[in-house]
XYZ file of C-alpha atoms in Angstrom:
690
model
C 28.604 63.419 126.383
C 32.226 63.328 125.268
C 31.175 63.109 121.605
C 28.867 66.108 122.006
C 31.691 68.143 123.543
C 34.017 67.190 120.683
C 31.394 68.273 118.119
C 30.956 71.619 119.896
C 34.706 72.215 119.948
C 35.007 71.375 116.266
C 32.418 74.026 115.354
C 34.166 76.502 117.702
C 31.157 76.617 119.998
C 33.271 76.895 123.147
C 30.391 78.159 125.332
C 28.305 75.097 124.418
C 31.279 72.797 125.123
C 31.785 74.333 128.589
C 28.072 73.986 129.391
C 28.078 70.327 128.257
C 31.203 69.582 130.336
C 29.637 71.143 133.443
C 26.445 69.123 132.892
C 28.556 65.976 132.588
C 30.305 66.701 135.904
C 26.943 67.434 137.562
C 25.610 64.102 136.325
C 28.654 61.862 136.956
C 30.749 63.823 139.438
C 34.321 65.046 139.200
C 36.779 62.600 137.669
C 40.034 62.978 135.783
C 38.121 62.369 132.569
C 35.285 64.882 133.093
C 37.615 67.555 134.460
C 39.978 67.090 131.503
C 37.192 67.862 129.012
C 36.024 70.837 131.054
C 39.607 72.188 131.077
C 39.894 71.697 127.324
C 36.599 73.523 126.753
C 37.583 76.365 129.061
C 40.876 76.723 127.204
C 39.052 77.114 123.880
C 36.722 79.613 125.547
C 39.789 81.692 126.449
C 39.539 81.090 130.207
C 43.129 79.878 130.491
C 43.554 80.422 134.241
C 40.346 78.530 135.076
C 41.299 75.814 132.588
C 44.657 75.340 134.305
C 43.049 75.209 137.752
C 40.541 72.602 136.502
C 43.293 70.540 134.911
C 45.274 70.546 138.144
C 42.189 69.109 139.877
C 42.214 66.333 137.291
C 45.918 65.677 137.852
C 45.299 65.452 141.601
C 42.794 62.657 140.895
C 45.070 60.887 138.344
C 48.669 61.950 139.046
C 50.137 59.240 136.787
C 48.150 60.190 133.663
C 50.806 61.347 131.193
C 48.198 62.910 128.866
C 47.069 65.264 131.635
C 50.637 66.442 132.262
C 51.116 66.991 128.523
C 47.938 69.083 128.377
C 49.110 71.047 131.409
C 52.409 71.780 129.635
C 50.506 73.175 126.654
C 48.454 75.470 128.888
C 51.529 76.669 130.731
C 53.255 77.472 127.452
C 50.208 79.480 126.381
C 50.626 81.434 129.639
C 54.408 81.829 128.918
C 55.321 79.922 132.076
C 58.182 78.184 130.327
C 59.971 76.689 133.341
C 56.759 75.153 134.708
C 55.901 73.854 131.222
C 59.296 72.198 130.998
C 58.747 70.484 134.341
C 55.330 69.227 133.164
C 56.895 67.835 129.984
C 59.614 66.078 131.971
C 56.892 64.495 134.115
C 55.019 63.469 130.944
C 57.949 61.610 129.392
C 58.897 60.073 132.747
C 55.401 58.577 133.006
C 55.190 57.577 129.346
C 58.446 57.389 127.333
C 56.354 57.040 124.160
C 54.760 60.502 124.388
C 55.961 61.816 121.032
C 54.259 65.227 121.294
C 55.980 65.842 124.632
C 59.381 65.236 123.044
C 58.521 67.645 120.228
C 57.533 70.349 122.712
C 60.678 69.736 124.771
C 62.843 70.022 121.666
C 61.253 73.337 120.683
C 61.735 74.645 124.222
C 65.422 73.694 124.023
C 65.707 75.529 120.689
C 64.037 78.610 122.170
C 66.698 78.791 124.883
C 69.461 78.108 122.314
C 70.324 74.705 123.802
C 70.878 73.092 120.410
C 72.652 70.003 121.729
C 69.709 69.262 124.018
C 67.232 69.728 121.161
C 69.276 67.284 119.081
C 69.315 64.759 121.936
C 65.547 64.982 122.460
C 64.916 64.648 118.725
C 66.841 61.385 118.701
C 64.659 60.107 121.568
C 61.516 61.106 119.677
C 62.792 59.319 116.571
C 62.654 56.034 118.505
C 58.916 56.581 118.915
C 58.055 57.906 115.450
C 61.005 57.766 113.074
C 60.868 59.922 109.935
C 58.071 62.078 111.365
C 57.737 65.514 109.680
C 57.986 67.234 113.076
C 61.446 65.720 113.441
C 62.466 67.012 110.018
C 61.521 70.459 111.279
C 63.427 70.163 114.564
C 66.501 68.609 112.977
C 66.433 71.256 110.232
C 66.398 74.072 112.789
C 69.228 72.382 114.709
C 71.289 72.129 111.504
C 70.554 75.775 110.708
C 71.715 76.901 114.158
C 74.902 74.852 113.716
C 75.667 76.558 110.410
C 74.954 73.544 108.187
C 72.742 75.351 105.682
C 72.674 72.501 103.145
C 71.368 69.939 105.653
C 68.957 72.487 107.128
C 67.495 73.279 103.720
C 67.068 69.595 102.842
C 65.334 68.747 106.138
C 63.103 71.806 106.281
C 62.067 71.301 102.652
C 60.934 67.766 103.563
C 59.096 69.129 106.601
C 57.332 71.720 104.416
C 56.226 69.009 101.994
C 54.375 67.252 104.832
C 53.322 70.418 106.709
C 52.778 73.052 104.001
C 50.587 75.173 106.292
C 52.933 75.291 109.289
C 54.110 78.906 109.831
C 56.904 77.661 112.078
C 58.287 75.331 109.399
C 58.000 77.938 106.634
C 59.619 80.592 108.822
C 62.624 78.324 109.480
C 62.702 77.347 105.797
C 62.915 81.032 104.895
C 66.002 81.401 107.062
C 67.556 78.304 105.504
C 67.079 79.842 102.054
C 68.626 83.080 103.331
C 71.653 81.189 104.626
C 72.134 79.793 101.116
C 71.531 83.281 99.631
C 68.487 82.000 97.759
C 66.698 85.250 98.485
C 63.766 84.831 96.088
C 62.872 81.467 97.648
C 63.240 82.925 101.147
C 60.908 85.763 100.189
C 58.360 83.260 98.895
C 58.482 81.282 102.160
C 58.006 84.388 104.298
C 55.200 85.607 102.028
C 53.402 82.309 102.639
C 53.731 82.867 106.389
C 52.197 86.328 105.977
C 49.252 84.792 104.102
C 48.516 82.523 107.057
C 48.871 84.985 109.922
C 49.107 88.751 110.387
C 52.745 89.737 109.862
C 54.676 91.172 112.779
C 57.207 93.936 112.433
C 60.113 91.491 112.446
C 58.759 89.512 109.520
C 58.077 92.689 107.563
C 61.664 93.759 108.183
C 62.881 90.442 106.810
C 60.775 90.989 103.709
C 62.308 94.437 103.267
C 65.831 93.045 103.593
C 65.079 90.317 101.062
C 63.741 92.853 98.588
C 66.846 95.006 99.079
C 69.186 92.067 98.573
C 67.513 91.414 95.246
C 68.083 95.001 94.145
C 64.543 96.253 94.862
C 65.627 98.980 97.283
C 62.622 101.211 96.611
C 60.247 98.368 97.447
C 62.275 97.582 100.576
C 61.940 101.182 101.741
C 58.192 101.142 101.080
C 57.814 98.025 103.248
C 59.806 99.623 106.059
C 57.760 102.806 105.907
C 54.723 100.608 106.575
C 56.534 99.122 109.572
C 57.440 102.577 110.916
C 53.785 103.591 110.724
C 53.001 100.970 113.383
C 53.522 102.008 117.032
C 55.506 98.860 117.781
C 57.494 99.216 114.549
C 58.914 102.692 115.162
C 62.208 101.545 116.676
C 65.791 102.766 116.264
C 66.678 99.593 114.359
C 63.890 100.133 111.821
C 64.786 103.819 111.449
C 68.410 102.882 110.828
C 67.435 100.276 108.238
C 65.166 102.745 106.438
C 68.016 105.281 106.392
C 70.330 102.680 104.877
C 67.927 102.204 101.979
C 67.442 105.963 101.601
C 71.199 106.412 101.296
C 71.263 103.775 98.570
C 68.475 105.633 96.777
C 70.297 108.957 96.970
C 68.071 110.440 99.675
C 70.553 111.681 102.304
C 68.225 114.348 103.763
C 65.551 111.727 104.463
C 68.216 109.422 105.886
C 69.374 112.149 108.281
C 65.802 112.641 109.497
C 65.394 108.921 110.241
C 68.789 108.588 111.890
C 68.245 111.622 114.108
C 64.965 110.066 115.266
C 66.869 106.834 115.936
C 69.285 108.812 118.119
C 66.369 110.316 120.032
C 64.756 106.927 120.642
C 67.813 104.811 121.381
C 71.454 104.826 122.467
C 73.961 106.675 120.241
C 75.545 103.556 118.786
C 78.096 103.317 116.002
C 75.561 101.562 113.761
C 73.504 104.781 113.759
C 76.323 107.314 113.834
C 78.300 105.936 110.892
C 75.507 106.207 108.288
C 74.545 109.559 109.800
C 78.063 110.850 109.151
C 77.856 109.544 105.579
C 74.531 111.321 105.016
C 75.833 114.602 106.454
C 78.913 114.337 104.246
C 76.755 113.838 101.142
C 74.717 116.906 102.088
C 77.809 118.967 102.885
C 76.256 119.594 106.295
C 79.391 119.563 108.454
C 78.167 122.410 110.660
C 74.871 120.661 111.355
C 76.819 117.493 112.174
C 79.024 119.333 114.664
C 76.027 121.014 116.310
C 74.046 117.776 116.654
C 76.976 115.768 118.015
C 78.071 118.525 120.401
C 74.509 118.776 121.732
C 74.409 115.009 122.158
C 77.732 115.076 124.034
C 76.403 117.788 126.330
C 73.623 115.351 127.290
C 75.748 112.185 127.273
C 79.366 113.216 127.906
C 80.516 109.600 128.370
C 79.233 108.335 125.020
C 82.379 106.819 123.475
C 80.982 106.347 119.958
C 79.770 109.943 119.807
C 83.244 111.261 120.682
C 84.734 109.121 117.905
C 82.124 110.447 115.459
C 82.799 114.033 116.547
C 86.543 113.561 116.058
C 85.962 112.294 112.519
C 84.639 115.761 111.601
C 87.923 117.425 112.573
C 90.971 117.536 110.266
C 93.421 114.845 111.384
C 95.968 116.242 113.804
C 94.590 119.785 113.577
C 93.624 122.260 116.273
C 89.964 121.232 116.181
C 90.956 117.586 116.700
C 93.114 118.605 119.670
C 90.267 120.625 121.179
C 87.793 117.725 120.811
C 90.275 115.230 122.274
C 90.927 117.503 125.261
C 87.158 117.799 125.863
C 86.867 114.024 125.642
C 89.591 113.511 128.242
C 87.986 116.129 130.469
C 84.668 114.268 130.267
C 86.263 110.814 130.723
C 89.624 111.434 132.431
C 90.501 107.757 132.964
C 89.110 106.402 129.694
C 92.123 104.975 127.932
C 90.913 105.349 124.301
C 90.395 109.066 124.947
C 93.899 109.432 126.390
C 95.379 107.416 123.513
C 93.643 109.703 121.016
C 95.027 112.800 122.740
C 98.506 111.229 122.792
C 98.411 110.534 119.040
C 97.254 114.067 118.231
C 100.079 115.547 120.313
C 102.510 113.409 118.297
C 100.972 114.528 115.003
C 101.421 118.131 116.074
C 105.031 117.506 117.078
C 104.367 117.992 120.795
C 106.638 115.155 121.912
C 106.767 116.143 125.581
C 102.970 116.434 125.817
C 102.585 113.027 124.129
C 104.988 111.429 126.590
C 103.162 113.030 129.508
C 99.855 111.541 128.341
C 101.574 108.173 127.823
C 102.651 108.223 131.449
C 99.052 108.981 132.469
C 97.966 105.919 130.499
C 100.397 103.521 132.167
C 99.582 105.003 135.563
C 95.971 103.944 135.015
C 96.870 100.581 133.441
C 100.474 99.515 133.992
C 101.797 97.632 130.977
C 99.306 99.171 128.519
C 101.221 98.772 125.259
C 100.141 102.060 123.674
C 101.529 104.061 126.571
C 104.585 101.894 127.113
C 105.537 102.099 123.432
C 105.350 105.876 123.483
C 107.503 106.039 126.612
C 110.049 103.719 124.991
C 110.062 105.956 121.885
C 110.927 108.916 124.102
C 113.665 106.963 125.872
C 115.187 105.898 122.546
C 115.682 109.562 121.736
C 117.571 110.397 124.938
C 118.638 107.146 126.635
C 118.643 104.015 124.400
C 119.872 101.628 127.143
C 116.980 102.793 129.335
C 114.562 102.063 126.492
C 115.882 98.502 126.233
C 115.685 98.077 129.990
C 112.095 99.346 129.992
C 110.958 96.712 127.485
C 112.913 93.972 129.260
C 111.208 94.938 132.504
C 107.792 94.674 130.848
C 108.646 91.207 129.521
C 109.881 89.993 132.885
C 106.653 91.194 134.490
C 104.579 88.874 132.288
C 103.868 85.182 132.914
C 106.403 82.949 131.153
C 103.959 81.793 128.474
C 103.054 85.388 127.520
C 106.547 86.836 127.222
C 107.081 85.684 123.652
C 104.645 88.243 122.184
C 106.855 91.190 123.243
C 110.169 89.800 122.048
C 109.903 91.185 118.461
C 109.356 94.637 119.955
C 112.371 94.241 122.214
C 114.476 93.182 119.212
C 113.407 96.253 117.232
C 114.256 98.509 120.186
C 117.661 96.812 120.441
C 118.117 97.286 116.708
C 117.329 101.002 116.896
C 119.626 101.352 119.893
C 122.455 99.899 117.797
C 122.604 96.609 119.748
C 122.575 94.421 116.623
C 123.856 91.184 118.156
C 121.337 91.432 120.993
C 118.560 92.106 118.480
C 119.448 88.991 116.468
C 119.552 86.891 119.634
C 116.114 88.156 120.675
C 114.626 87.496 117.246
C 116.055 83.988 117.236
C 114.645 83.350 120.715
C 111.215 84.434 119.490
C 111.349 82.220 116.378
C 112.479 79.243 118.471
C 109.504 79.728 120.797
C 107.072 80.000 117.875
C 108.426 77.219 115.650
C 106.202 74.491 117.066
C 103.084 76.515 116.210
C 104.094 77.382 112.652
C 104.140 75.682 109.278
C 107.200 73.989 107.824
C 108.889 75.678 104.895
C 107.159 74.750 101.606
C 109.093 72.130 99.624
C 111.024 72.817 96.439
C 111.302 70.486 93.481
C 114.686 68.698 93.557
C 115.451 69.760 89.969
C 113.770 71.438 87.043
C 112.792 69.278 84.062
C 115.215 68.928 81.174
C 112.444 70.077 78.835
C 109.485 72.257 79.813
C 106.104 71.479 78.237
C 105.331 73.862 75.399
C 103.416 77.010 76.301
C 100.021 76.398 74.704
C 98.246 78.917 72.508
C 95.526 80.969 74.157
C 92.222 80.369 72.327
C 91.012 83.485 70.510
C 87.619 83.369 72.261
C 89.114 83.017 75.756
C 88.213 86.097 77.840
C 89.656 84.797 81.104
C 92.982 86.253 82.257
C 93.660 84.845 85.730
C 96.533 86.358 87.692
C 98.564 84.519 90.311
C 100.231 86.749 92.901
C 103.068 85.702 95.197
C 105.836 87.221 97.205
C 108.377 85.452 99.393
C 108.625 86.367 103.083
C 109.956 89.894 103.481
C 108.810 91.046 100.038
C 105.941 93.159 101.471
C 103.504 91.350 99.195
C 100.779 92.093 101.780
C 100.985 95.791 100.888
C 100.459 95.039 97.213
C 97.470 92.908 98.199
C 96.066 95.885 100.138
C 96.199 98.135 97.098
C 94.841 95.550 94.653
C 92.102 94.581 97.102
C 90.938 98.194 97.297
C 90.199 98.224 93.562
C 89.467 94.670 92.454
C 86.527 92.498 93.570
C 88.186 89.393 92.095
C 91.178 89.375 94.451
C 91.035 86.268 96.625
C 92.928 86.119 99.945
C 91.108 82.995 101.125
C 94.203 80.792 101.000
C 95.258 82.586 104.190
C 91.995 81.943 106.076
C 89.365 79.293 106.686
C 87.760 77.715 104.800
C 90.627 77.671 102.319
C 90.319 76.373 98.736
C 90.782 72.644 98.408
C 92.947 72.545 95.308
C 96.471 71.550 94.345
C 97.803 75.090 94.794
C 96.948 74.897 98.497
C 98.765 71.643 99.228
C 102.402 71.036 100.111
C 102.019 67.606 98.472
C 101.741 69.100 95.009
C 105.469 69.735 94.418
C 106.669 66.233 95.401
C 103.654 64.776 93.567
C 104.637 66.507 90.340
C 108.299 65.596 90.797
C 107.514 61.906 91.277
C 104.883 61.784 88.541
C 102.215 60.581 91.006
C 100.245 63.780 90.471
C 99.142 64.193 86.823
C 100.241 67.552 85.467
C 96.733 68.383 84.259
C 95.279 67.885 87.736
C 96.867 71.041 89.171
C 94.912 73.298 86.823
C 91.768 71.161 86.787
C 91.530 71.134 90.611
C 92.147 74.895 90.670
C 89.388 75.535 88.146
C 86.995 73.193 89.952
C 87.411 75.180 93.187
C 86.751 78.603 91.618
C 82.912 78.615 91.782
C 82.984 77.978 95.533
C 85.273 81.006 95.779
C 82.737 83.192 93.979
C 84.537 83.130 90.617
C 82.465 81.898 87.670
C 84.270 83.261 84.604
C 87.871 82.325 85.410
C 88.950 85.920 86.039
C 90.578 85.909 89.451
C 93.580 87.388 91.220
C 94.764 84.491 93.352
C 97.185 85.263 96.183
C 99.223 82.063 96.485
C 100.705 80.589 99.651
C 103.864 79.428 97.879
C 105.467 79.215 94.466
C 107.632 76.569 92.824
C 108.577 76.419 89.157
C 107.389 72.824 89.015
C 103.875 74.297 88.715
C 104.806 75.419 85.203
C 104.537 71.795 84.072
C 100.793 72.248 84.495
C 100.342 75.973 83.886
C 102.200 76.127 80.557
C 100.135 73.497 78.718
C 96.814 73.811 80.583
C 96.545 77.489 81.577
C 98.434 79.523 78.971
C 96.084 82.466 79.537
C 97.316 82.833 83.114
C 99.769 85.432 84.382
C 102.082 85.581 87.367
C 103.055 88.613 89.438
C 106.008 88.295 91.818
C 106.671 90.931 94.479
C 110.390 91.522 95.024
C 112.865 93.433 97.146
C 116.589 92.987 97.658
C 116.784 89.373 98.916
C 118.979 90.405 101.843
C 116.419 92.987 102.941
C 113.766 90.294 102.544
C 115.639 88.019 104.923
C 115.969 90.791 107.507
C 112.272 91.682 107.233
C 111.286 88.007 107.596
C 113.444 87.702 110.699
C 111.996 90.874 112.229
C 108.327 90.721 111.203
C 107.529 87.204 110.088
C 105.451 86.546 106.981
C 101.820 86.421 105.864
C 102.137 82.632 105.856
C 103.346 81.757 109.374
C 106.477 79.741 108.574
C 108.771 78.222 111.149
C 112.283 79.727 111.222
C 114.490 77.225 113.034
C 117.733 78.931 112.093
C 118.749 81.972 110.097
C 120.879 79.731 107.887
C 117.907 77.493 107.006
C 115.746 80.540 106.253
C 118.459 82.039 104.013
C 118.913 78.772 102.075
C 115.160 78.379 101.528
C 114.793 81.998 100.441
C 117.774 81.740 98.078
C 116.322 78.629 96.440
C 112.862 80.205 96.109
C 114.248 83.356 94.514
C 116.618 81.388 92.261
C 113.534 79.789 90.740
C 112.051 83.262 90.161
C 115.305 84.354 88.524
C 115.178 81.320 86.223
C 111.534 81.966 85.356
C 112.385 85.588 84.534
C 115.611 84.878 82.602
C 114.006 82.191 80.454
C 110.578 83.867 80.306
C 108.927 80.584 81.214
C 105.467 82.063 81.819
C 103.786 85.461 81.306
C 104.850 87.413 84.380
C 105.637 90.744 86.022
C 108.244 91.497 88.679
C 106.880 94.111 91.079
C 109.876 95.739 92.780
C 109.151 97.632 95.995
C 112.693 98.633 96.991
C 112.612 102.050 98.618
C 108.862 102.522 98.165
C 107.574 99.927 100.632
C 105.866 102.565 102.780
C 104.776 104.967 100.015
C 101.128 104.408 98.953
C 101.464 106.649 95.893
C 104.603 104.897 94.658
C 103.149 101.411 95.148
C 100.000 102.411 93.251
C 102.206 103.781 90.446
C 104.217 100.546 90.195
C 101.014 98.537 89.877
C 99.519 100.947 87.338
C 102.648 100.744 85.181
C 102.737 96.952 85.420
C 99.096 96.320 84.518
C 98.127 99.405 82.524
C 95.152 100.333 84.705
C 94.884 102.881 87.544
C 95.123 101.744 91.158
C 93.916 103.695 94.204
C 96.304 105.560 96.479
C 95.589 104.321 100.002
C 95.921 106.575 103.001
C 98.457 104.224 104.545
C 100.037 100.828 103.883
C 100.599 100.094 107.552
C 103.354 100.873 110.005
C 106.878 101.409 108.606
C 109.247 98.456 108.887
C 113.000 98.147 108.487
C 114.190 100.584 105.794
C 115.607 99.328 102.520
C 119.321 98.594 102.730
C 119.151 97.939 106.472
C 120.673 94.510 105.884
C 124.070 96.190 105.634
C 123.907 96.963 109.363
C 124.050 93.177 109.945
C 126.699 92.321 107.373
C 129.222 91.290 110.030
C 126.702 89.186 111.988
C 124.902 87.472 109.082
C 127.733 87.359 106.577
C 127.293 83.663 105.754
C 123.551 84.037 105.228
C 123.950 87.090 103.003
C 126.620 85.232 101.037
C 123.985 82.599 100.220
C 121.647 85.312 98.943
C 124.056 87.569 97.053
C 124.311 85.412 93.873
C 120.553 85.334 93.388
C 120.359 89.025 94.316
C 122.726 89.784 91.439
C 120.714 87.602 89.057
C 117.645 89.659 89.989
C 119.449 92.932 89.290
C 120.751 93.968 92.715
C 124.351 94.880 93.489
C 126.638 92.561 95.415
C 127.139 95.071 98.204
């Protein structure tokens, strides 16, 4: 009878299989075996509830049969009773530790609830039963993908696909592994194979649209999404937003507005919808429509933060319309701090100092210690009562736990500086640096001496089109502001030395300078390691603007003979102003300052090397002087344009103002020895002694 049931199931004759199973039970009675086959037949017939009830009868007769518990888990999963299925699988493996399929199901359940460590653990158990099984390649590949190891994921899932080429689950995961590696054509092929095997859902269609768009086929991507939007389950705010994104790329702002307005009707007014909607309105010149739509939306949802921000963006900065919108926002959300902070800033822009201070006091009444409000109150006190301003900041610091006080000390020092308390300001800055020293990097080493003879500067080959540029500025130079401007215009600027993962080359390592000095590091290796790291940084033709962590002239032993086509740009200010800025604001590279004397000596030595490089013209270079223009976007853009012969954008802002140029003179009596160390190199670089 069992063979007849199997044959019926194989030809998808579920009704015949059920009839045969019932006849078998009538002839031999209920047993775990006969009930199991009836349950299996009922499941194929689509009678899942009756199948589960029948299977539970079988389990009651044979409670220690691991196969029955495994079958029960499968039925429960089909009914989406995940917790009960998990319990059945646990019972299965407890009864029979060699139940491979149970481990596989458990691992997939762990993945579905994002418990990747548990999935990994279960996979290792399963590997004891059937090592190198394709199902394990699939599980381990998904685990690797979730952990961000795209290379391992791709290798494992590719092996799984070789053994299970018709598994939608494997191909779906493989598609994501290709996406993680930005192999979009291969990802598209994997997803297309999934679509061939089963009707595509809206999510998979959306993936296909995104893959087409990433390969530059925006029109095709939009066509796919329009098919998704035609489905009842596909007409969602997310799909509308994605379609609008492609329409904007295709120069269809009116169509984008229509989709985004529908997205607003169907879902919450989120920034992801409002931002492209503002772009589309701007392209259409439809500012009045934008105001009307957003005002109507605010009338319905007066506490929608993102909508208020979008509405404010339509008003001229600091103008009467901006003030009116901010006042409406505060009226709608009277204790919402971002609204109050916006109103405070607009009052300041309009020169209404008393109104700004009043709002600041509202802010700190709602949240005592809120920095935005406290800073504005301190600004007001500095105008009329500097000692009170200092006392206010000191009180805030004392109200914090000991381990948190350090973050406010630079602010206190700046307030003391502006109040004319220079000695107190220096003491506060030094206290801050002492607290931070253990968390910061040591000062980069300098070569003990320059070589008696520099290697010859090699000829640049006539067919060499690469012109790499190295950019560096010592602490206090404001090199970060130059980086801002260059970054706004050049896709080849690389700031990755200041983040993770950083390049693994000789220009990243403190060991390079002593290695060159001792001869343990071959001179050619500096350039060769730098070039080898470029592809991983997205540079394939050698044209890069590389923002360096440090500079030492010893690098010229490698750059002159092995990279003659390179250039160097050094950002400069008066060295004494640089020291003051470093003391007050730190540096892009977080360096430990253990004493002002040590910092001055290191800075003097660093800049002396720049002076030597410039005086002897040791390498193609530009000195970018920012004295007096540190906070002027137009002037900084002009300096860069003059230096490199190409236009640079004028940014709206370069960040908050810092100590003004020449401010070092206010500390001449307190830091006389340190400035004396810097004055000789300042003169070499073209600055006056006083």
